[in-house]
Amino acid sequence: PFPHYARMREAAPVFHDEQSGSWHVFRYDDVQQVLSDHARFSSRLGGNDPSETGQLFASSLITTDPPRHRQLRSLVTQAFTPKAVDALAPRISQLTEELLDGIASRGTADLIQELAYPLPVIVISELLGIPAQDRDLFKQWSDVIVSQTRTGTTNENHYLTNKEMTEYFLDLIEQRRHQPGQDLISNLQSAEIDGQKLSVAELLGFCALLLVAGNETTTNLIGNAVLCFTEVPGTIDRLLTEQSLLPQAIEEVLRFRSPVQSMYRVTVADTTLGEVQIPAGAPLVAWIGSANRDERQFQRPTQFDIDRSQIRHLAFGHGIHFCLGAPLAKLEAKIALEATLSRLPGLTLAPGAHLERMESTIIYGLKTLPARWQTA
Ligand code: HEM
């Protein structure tokens, strides 16, 4: 998509697609404004997404505006602060080592399937107190959701998946009502805002968002990082000798191959963006992946450069909806990549590997990542 973005930033930075009725925003400053100016650009799905998935997410943080957004978000911020998340580091390391134990002696594996996918799913499942064996379900579900966002249509398979997801989460919520534990869902179950419990739709929204939305993205961050690191010769050697560079290199991956390429908004009233007038109620796509390569913001934007510092990318959004899971995603990526680089020496893509990207305009990542390394 990147050459297309570059052309659009130049020729039509705020573009009206008459066929779909959507407006597309490509430059860094505009994308930042659209993501953060919630008074002008609403996050509600409203009537725009009648799909079942839309309904499942309709009362979640990501589709709510203030004041409700602030109230809901305040219930979960504590669980995701960098400090709270750091406490998970030993467990994340242990899981990573176990996953690598399974493949290290093989010399070759699909790193998405064996590492980048299972790690975030297990971590979030444990945080929410979900039985480990159910995690294969989440993978199926998130794949269907991704394909749904690609086609924008709902077929029988989508319908069944969404029904299954809704029922699974309703059961889970019900279970926690009877037997509360130390997990996040139990906490949300008993939480009150102005003396009122959350609605079932809001509880469902939290489950769907936390269990599905954060997984695929973290998987892709890890996968995209391996791709970036193996693509530029010398990168892995440098990261092994200068370990303090890794957090910055991960920020550069987030900029260069952003796992979330686009987010939606709707205009609240008639408004202008740049020179362009946009009517009220217009659906808008903010192209994060384009903003992160805008030459107005970054020098040599098409170059992957682990020496780049203080990277003000928009990969986690900006403003009140800034990704709640960012500290967790970064910690998981750091632990997983550190261990991968040190335990899989001479890591490269498998020769002749066919790298197929996921078919989505929102999620950017690889379906599989066949890799090879030296064994003793
Ligand atoms: C919001 C990206 C991982 C939970 C967002 C937004 C982006 C994003 C761009 C902003 C949405 C908007 O402005 O409308 C990513 C990326 C991730 C990642 C690139 C991994 C590399 C996670 C994880 C979790 C998570 C691991 C869960 C633990 C959330 C939640 C929101 C959110 C709950 C909604 C926040 C709100 O609306 O206030 N994420 N995310 N994300 N993310 Fe993430």
Coordinates of C-alpha atoms and ligand atoms in Angstrom, one line a residue:
P1 CA 0.0 0.0 0.0
F2 CA 2.9 2.4 0.6
P3 CA 3.5 3.8 -2.9
H4 CA -0.3 4.4 -3.1
Y5 CA -0.1 6.4 0.2
A6 CA 2.8 8.5 -1.1
R7 CA 0.8 9.4 -4.3
M8 CA -2.3 10.2 -2.2
R9 CA -0.4 12.4 0.3
E10 CA 0.8 14.4 -2.7
A11 CA -2.2 14.4 -5.1
A12 CA -5.3 14.1 -2.8
P13 CA -4.4 14.2 0.9
V14 CA -8.1 14.4 1.8
F15 CA -9.8 12.3 -0.7
H16 CA -13.6 11.7 -1.2
D17 CA -14.3 8.3 -2.6
E18 CA -17.7 8.9 -4.3
Q19 CA -18.4 5.3 -4.8
S20 CA -18.3 4.3 -1.1
G21 CA -19.0 7.8 0.2
S22 CA -16.0 7.6 2.5
W23 CA -13.3 10.3 3.0
H24 CA -9.7 9.2 3.2
V25 CA -7.0 11.1 5.1
F26 CA -3.3 10.5 4.3
R27 CA -1.1 13.2 5.8
Y28 CA 0.4 13.0 9.3
D29 CA -1.0 16.3 10.7
D30 CA -4.5 15.5 9.3
V31 CA -4.4 11.9 10.6
Q32 CA -3.3 13.1 14.0
Q33 CA -6.1 15.6 14.1
V34 CA -8.8 13.2 13.0
L35 CA -7.7 10.6 15.6
S36 CA -7.5 13.1 18.5
D37 CA -10.2 15.7 17.9
H38 CA -13.1 13.7 19.2
A39 CA -15.4 16.7 19.3
R40 CA -15.3 16.9 15.5
F41 CA -14.6 13.3 14.7
S42 CA -16.7 10.7 16.5
S43 CA -15.6 7.1 17.1
R44 CA -19.2 5.7 17.2
L45 CA -20.0 3.1 14.7
G46 CA -23.6 4.2 14.7
G47 CA -25.6 3.0 11.8
N48 CA -22.4 2.6 9.6
D49 CA -21.7 -0.9 10.5
P50 CA -24.8 -3.1 10.8
S51 CA -22.8 -6.3 10.9
E52 CA -22.9 -8.5 13.9
T53 CA -19.2 -7.7 14.7
G54 CA -20.2 -4.0 14.7
Q55 CA -22.8 -4.8 17.3
L56 CA -20.4 -6.7 19.4
F57 CA -18.0 -3.8 19.5
A58 CA -20.7 -1.1 19.4
S59 CA -20.5 -0.3 23.1
S60 CA -16.8 -0.8 23.5
L61 CA -14.2 1.8 24.3
I62 CA -13.0 2.1 20.8
T63 CA -16.5 3.0 19.5
T64 CA -17.6 5.3 22.3
D65 CA -17.2 9.1 22.7
P66 CA -16.9 11.2 25.8
P67 CA -18.3 11.3 28.5
R68 CA -19.1 7.6 28.4
H69 CA -15.7 6.8 27.0
R70 CA -13.8 8.4 29.9
Q71 CA -16.0 6.6 32.4
L72 CA -15.4 3.2 30.8
R73 CA -11.7 3.7 30.2
S74 CA -11.1 4.7 33.8
L75 CA -12.3 1.2 34.9
V76 CA -9.4 -0.5 33.0
T77 CA -6.5 1.9 32.9
Q78 CA -5.0 0.6 36.2
A79 CA -4.7 -2.9 34.8
F80 CA -2.7 -1.7 31.8
T81 CA -0.3 0.9 33.2
P82 CA 3.4 0.3 32.4
K83 CA 3.9 -0.6 36.0
A84 CA 1.1 -3.2 36.2
V85 CA 2.2 -4.6 32.9
D86 CA 5.9 -4.9 34.0
A87 CA 4.7 -7.3 36.7
L88 CA 3.8 -9.7 33.9
A89 CA 7.4 -9.8 32.5
P90 CA 8.5 -13.0 34.2
R91 CA 5.5 -14.9 33.0
I92 CA 5.8 -13.5 29.4
S93 CA 9.5 -14.6 29.5
Q94 CA 8.6 -18.1 30.7
L95 CA 6.0 -18.5 28.0
T96 CA 8.4 -17.2 25.3
E97 CA 11.1 -19.7 26.5
E98 CA 8.6 -22.6 26.4
L99 CA 7.5 -21.7 22.9
L100 CA 11.1 -21.4 21.7
D101 CA 12.0 -24.7 23.4
G102 CA 9.5 -26.3 21.1
I103 CA 11.3 -25.1 17.9
A104 CA 14.9 -24.1 18.7
S105 CA 16.4 -27.5 17.8
R106 CA 14.4 -27.8 14.6
G107 CA 16.3 -25.1 12.7
T108 CA 13.2 -24.0 10.8
A109 CA 9.6 -23.0 11.7
D110 CA 6.8 -20.6 10.9
L111 CA 7.4 -18.0 13.6
I112 CA 3.9 -16.6 13.3
Q113 CA 2.3 -19.9 14.2
E114 CA 4.9 -21.1 16.7
L115 CA 5.6 -17.8 18.6
A116 CA 4.0 -14.6 17.5
Y117 CA 0.4 -15.9 17.5
P118 CA 0.3 -18.0 20.7
L119 CA 2.2 -15.6 23.0
P120 CA -0.2 -12.6 23.1
V121 CA -3.3 -14.9 23.2
I122 CA -2.0 -16.8 26.2
V123 CA -1.0 -13.6 28.0
I124 CA -4.3 -11.9 27.6
S125 CA -6.2 -15.1 28.3
E126 CA -4.4 -15.4 31.6
L127 CA -5.0 -11.8 32.4
L128 CA -8.7 -12.2 31.9
G129 CA -8.8 -15.7 33.5
I130 CA -9.9 -17.6 30.3
P131 CA -9.2 -21.3 30.0
A132 CA -6.1 -21.9 27.9
Q133 CA -7.7 -24.5 25.7
D134 CA -10.2 -21.9 24.4
R135 CA -7.5 -19.9 22.7
D136 CA -7.8 -21.7 19.4
L137 CA -11.3 -20.3 19.2
F138 CA -10.0 -16.7 19.5
K139 CA -7.7 -17.3 16.5
Q140 CA -10.6 -18.5 14.4
W141 CA -12.7 -15.6 15.5
S142 CA -10.1 -12.9 14.9
D143 CA -9.4 -14.4 11.4
V144 CA -13.0 -14.1 10.5
I145 CA -13.2 -10.5 11.9
V146 CA -10.2 -9.5 9.8
S147 CA -11.8 -11.0 6.7
Q148 CA -15.0 -9.2 7.5
T149 CA -13.2 -5.9 7.7
R150 CA -11.7 -6.6 4.3
T151 CA -14.8 -7.3 2.4
G152 CA -17.1 -5.0 4.4
T153 CA -19.8 -7.6 3.9
T154 CA -21.3 -10.2 6.2
N155 CA -21.7 -13.8 5.1
E156 CA -22.9 -16.9 6.8
N157 CA -19.5 -17.7 8.3
H158 CA -19.2 -14.2 9.8
Y159 CA -22.7 -14.5 11.2
L160 CA -22.0 -17.8 12.9
T161 CA -18.7 -16.6 14.2
N162 CA -20.2 -13.5 15.8
K163 CA -23.0 -15.6 17.3
E164 CA -20.5 -18.0 18.7
M165 CA -18.4 -15.2 20.1
T166 CA -21.4 -13.4 21.7
E167 CA -22.6 -16.6 23.3
Y168 CA -19.1 -17.5 24.6
F169 CA -18.7 -14.1 26.2
L170 CA -22.2 -14.1 27.6
D171 CA -21.5 -17.4 29.3
L172 CA -18.2 -16.1 30.6
I173 CA -19.8 -13.0 32.0
E174 CA -22.6 -15.1 33.6
Q175 CA -20.0 -17.4 35.1
R176 CA -18.1 -14.5 36.7
R177 CA -21.3 -13.1 38.1
H178 CA -21.7 -16.3 40.1
Q179 CA -18.0 -17.0 40.8
P180 CA -16.0 -13.8 40.8
G181 CA -12.2 -14.2 40.6
Q182 CA -9.2 -11.9 40.7
D183 CA -9.5 -11.2 36.9
L184 CA -10.4 -8.2 34.9
I185 CA -13.8 -9.5 33.8
S186 CA -14.9 -10.1 37.4
N187 CA -13.8 -6.6 38.3
L188 CA -15.8 -5.1 35.4
Q189 CA -18.7 -7.2 36.4
S190 CA -19.0 -5.6 39.8
A191 CA -17.8 -2.1 38.7
E192 CA -20.3 0.9 38.9
I193 CA -20.4 4.2 37.2
D194 CA -22.6 6.7 39.1
G195 CA -24.1 3.9 41.0
Q196 CA -25.0 1.9 37.9
K197 CA -23.5 -1.3 36.7
L198 CA -22.2 -1.7 33.1
S199 CA -24.7 -2.8 30.6
V200 CA -24.4 -6.3 29.1
A201 CA -23.5 -4.7 25.8
E202 CA -20.7 -2.8 27.5
L203 CA -19.4 -5.9 29.2
L204 CA -19.5 -7.7 25.9
G205 CA -17.7 -4.8 24.2
F206 CA -14.8 -5.1 26.7
C207 CA -14.5 -8.9 26.2
A208 CA -14.5 -8.6 22.5
L209 CA -12.0 -5.7 22.4
L210 CA -9.6 -7.1 24.9
L211 CA -9.6 -10.7 23.7
V212 CA -9.6 -10.2 20.0
A213 CA -8.5 -6.7 19.0
G214 CA -5.2 -6.8 20.9
N215 CA -4.0 -10.2 19.8
E216 CA -3.8 -10.0 16.0
T217 CA -2.1 -6.7 16.3
T218 CA 0.6 -7.9 18.7
T219 CA 1.2 -11.0 16.6
N220 CA 1.8 -8.7 13.6
L221 CA 4.1 -6.4 15.5
I222 CA 6.3 -9.4 16.3
G223 CA 6.1 -10.8 12.8
N224 CA 6.7 -7.5 11.1
A225 CA 9.7 -6.9 13.4
V226 CA 11.3 -10.2 12.3
L227 CA 10.7 -9.3 8.7
C228 CA 12.2 -5.8 9.1
F229 CA 15.2 -7.2 11.1
T230 CA 16.0 -9.9 8.6
E231 CA 15.5 -7.7 5.6
V232 CA 18.2 -5.1 6.4
P233 CA 21.6 -6.8 6.6
G234 CA 23.5 -6.3 9.9
T235 CA 20.4 -5.4 11.9
I236 CA 20.3 -8.5 14.0
D237 CA 24.0 -8.4 14.8
R238 CA 23.7 -4.9 16.0
L239 CA 20.7 -5.7 18.1
L240 CA 22.6 -8.6 19.7
T241 CA 25.6 -6.5 20.6
E242 CA 23.6 -3.3 21.6
Q243 CA 20.6 -4.7 23.4
S244 CA 19.5 -1.3 24.5
L245 CA 18.6 -0.5 20.9
L246 CA 15.8 -3.0 20.8
P247 CA 13.0 -0.8 22.3
Q248 CA 13.8 1.9 19.7
A249 CA 14.0 -0.6 16.9
I250 CA 10.5 -1.8 17.9
E251 CA 9.2 1.8 17.7
E252 CA 10.7 1.9 14.2
V253 CA 8.9 -1.3 13.2
L254 CA 5.7 0.3 14.5
R255 CA 6.3 3.2 12.2
F256 CA 7.6 1.4 9.2
R257 CA 5.2 -1.6 9.1
S258 CA 2.3 -0.4 11.4
P259 CA 0.1 -3.4 12.4
V260 CA -2.9 -1.1 12.3
Q261 CA -3.0 0.8 9.1
S262 CA -6.3 2.6 9.4
M263 CA -9.0 3.7 11.9
Y264 CA -12.5 5.0 11.3
R265 CA -14.3 8.1 12.4
V266 CA -17.5 10.0 11.6
T267 CA -17.8 13.7 11.3
V268 CA -20.0 15.2 14.0
A269 CA -20.8 18.4 12.0
D270 CA -19.8 20.1 8.8
T271 CA -16.1 20.6 9.0
T272 CA -13.0 21.4 7.0
L273 CA -9.8 19.4 6.9
G274 CA -6.9 21.1 5.2
E275 CA -8.7 22.9 2.4
V276 CA -11.4 20.4 2.0
Q277 CA -15.0 20.7 3.2
I278 CA -16.6 17.6 4.7
P279 CA -20.3 17.3 5.5
A280 CA -21.7 16.2 8.9
G281 CA -22.1 12.4 9.3
A282 CA -19.4 11.5 6.8
P283 CA -17.5 8.3 7.4
L284 CA -13.7 9.0 7.4
V285 CA -10.7 6.7 7.2
A286 CA -7.5 8.0 8.9
W287 CA -4.6 6.2 7.2
I288 CA -2.1 5.7 10.1
G289 CA 0.2 3.7 7.8
S290 CA 0.5 6.7 5.5
A291 CA 1.0 9.2 8.3
N292 CA 3.8 7.1 9.6
R293 CA 5.7 7.5 6.3
D294 CA 4.8 11.2 5.7
E295 CA 7.9 13.0 4.5
R296 CA 6.6 16.2 6.1
Q297 CA 7.1 14.4 9.5
F298 CA 10.0 11.9 9.0
Q299 CA 13.3 12.2 7.3
R300 CA 14.0 9.3 4.8
P301 CA 10.6 7.8 5.7
T302 CA 10.9 4.8 3.3
Q303 CA 14.1 3.7 5.1
F304 CA 13.9 1.3 8.0
D305 CA 16.4 2.7 10.4
I306 CA 17.0 1.4 14.0
D307 CA 19.0 4.4 14.8
R308 CA 16.0 6.6 14.5
S309 CA 15.1 8.0 17.9
Q310 CA 12.1 9.7 19.5
I311 CA 9.8 8.4 16.8
R312 CA 6.5 10.2 17.0
H313 CA 4.6 7.5 15.1
L314 CA 0.8 7.2 15.2
A315 CA 0.7 3.4 15.3
F316 CA -1.1 3.3 18.6
G317 CA -3.4 6.2 17.7
H318 CA -3.4 9.6 19.4
G319 CA -5.4 11.3 22.1
I320 CA -8.1 9.8 24.2
H321 CA -8.4 6.6 22.3
F322 CA -4.6 6.0 22.4
C323 CA -4.1 2.2 22.6
L324 CA -4.8 0.9 26.1
G325 CA -2.6 -2.1 25.4
A326 CA 0.5 -0.3 24.1
P327 CA 2.7 -1.0 27.1
L328 CA 1.7 -4.6 27.1
A329 CA 2.2 -5.0 23.3
K330 CA 5.6 -3.4 23.5
L331 CA 6.7 -5.5 26.5
E332 CA 5.6 -8.7 24.7
A333 CA 7.4 -7.7 21.6
K334 CA 10.6 -6.8 23.4
I335 CA 10.7 -10.1 25.4
A336 CA 9.8 -12.2 22.4
L337 CA 12.3 -10.6 20.0
E338 CA 15.2 -10.5 22.5
A339 CA 14.8 -14.3 23.2
T340 CA 14.2 -15.1 19.5
L341 CA 17.4 -13.3 18.4
S342 CA 19.6 -14.9 21.0
R343 CA 18.2 -18.4 20.8
L344 CA 17.8 -18.7 17.1
P345 CA 21.3 -17.8 15.8
G346 CA 21.7 -16.7 12.2
L347 CA 18.0 -16.1 11.8
T348 CA 16.9 -15.5 8.2
L349 CA 13.7 -16.0 6.2
A350 CA 13.6 -19.5 4.8
P351 CA 15.1 -19.4 1.2
G352 CA 12.3 -18.9 -1.4
A353 CA 9.8 -18.3 1.4
H354 CA 6.5 -17.1 0.0
L355 CA 5.5 -14.2 2.2
E356 CA 1.7 -13.7 2.0
R357 CA 0.2 -10.7 3.6
M358 CA -3.1 -10.8 5.4
E359 CA -5.9 -9.6 3.2
S360 CA -7.1 -6.6 5.1
T361 CA -7.0 -2.8 4.7
I362 CA -6.9 -2.3 8.5
I363 CA -4.5 -5.0 9.8
Y364 CA -1.0 -5.2 8.2
G365 CA 0.9 -8.4 8.8
L366 CA 2.0 -11.7 7.4
K367 CA -0.1 -14.9 7.3
T368 CA 3.0 -17.0 7.8
L369 CA 6.7 -16.3 8.5
P370 CA 8.8 -19.3 7.4
A371 CA 12.2 -18.8 9.1
R372 CA 15.5 -20.6 9.3
W373 CA 18.4 -20.6 11.8
Q374 CA 21.5 -22.5 12.8
T375 CA 21.3 -25.4 15.2
A376 CA 24.1 -26.9 17.2
Ligands
HEM1 C1 -6.9 1.2 20.8 C2 -3.3 -0.2 17.9 C3 -2.3 -3.9 21.0 C4 -6.3 -2.8 23.4 C5 -6.0 1.2 19.7 C6 -5.8 2.2 18.7 C7 -4.8 1.7 17.9 C8 -4.3 0.5 18.4 C9 -4.3 2.4 16.6 C10 -6.6 3.5 18.5 C11 -8.0 3.3 18.0 C12 -8.6 4.6 17.7 O1 -8.0 5.7 17.8 O2 -9.8 4.6 17.3 C13 -2.7 -1.3 18.5 C14 -1.5 -2.0 18.0 C15 -1.2 -3.0 18.9 C16 -2.2 -3.0 19.9 C17 -0.7 -1.5 16.8 C18 0.0 -4.0 18.9 C19 1.1 -3.7 18.4 C20 -3.3 -3.9 21.9 C21 -3.4 -4.8 23.1 C22 -4.5 -4.5 23.7 C23 -5.1 -3.4 23.1 C24 -2.3 -5.9 23.4 C25 -5.1 -5.2 24.9 C26 -4.6 -5.6 25.9 C27 -6.8 -1.6 22.9 C28 -8.0 -1.0 23.4 C29 -8.2 0.2 22.6 C30 -7.1 0.2 21.7 C31 -8.9 -1.4 24.6 C32 -9.3 1.2 22.8 C33 -8.9 2.4 23.6 C34 -9.9 3.5 23.6 O3 -10.7 3.6 22.7 O4 -9.9 4.3 24.6 N1 -5.0 0.2 19.6 N2 -3.1 -2.0 19.6 N3 -4.4 -3.0 22.0 N4 -6.3 -0.9 21.9 FE1 -4.6 -1.4 20.8

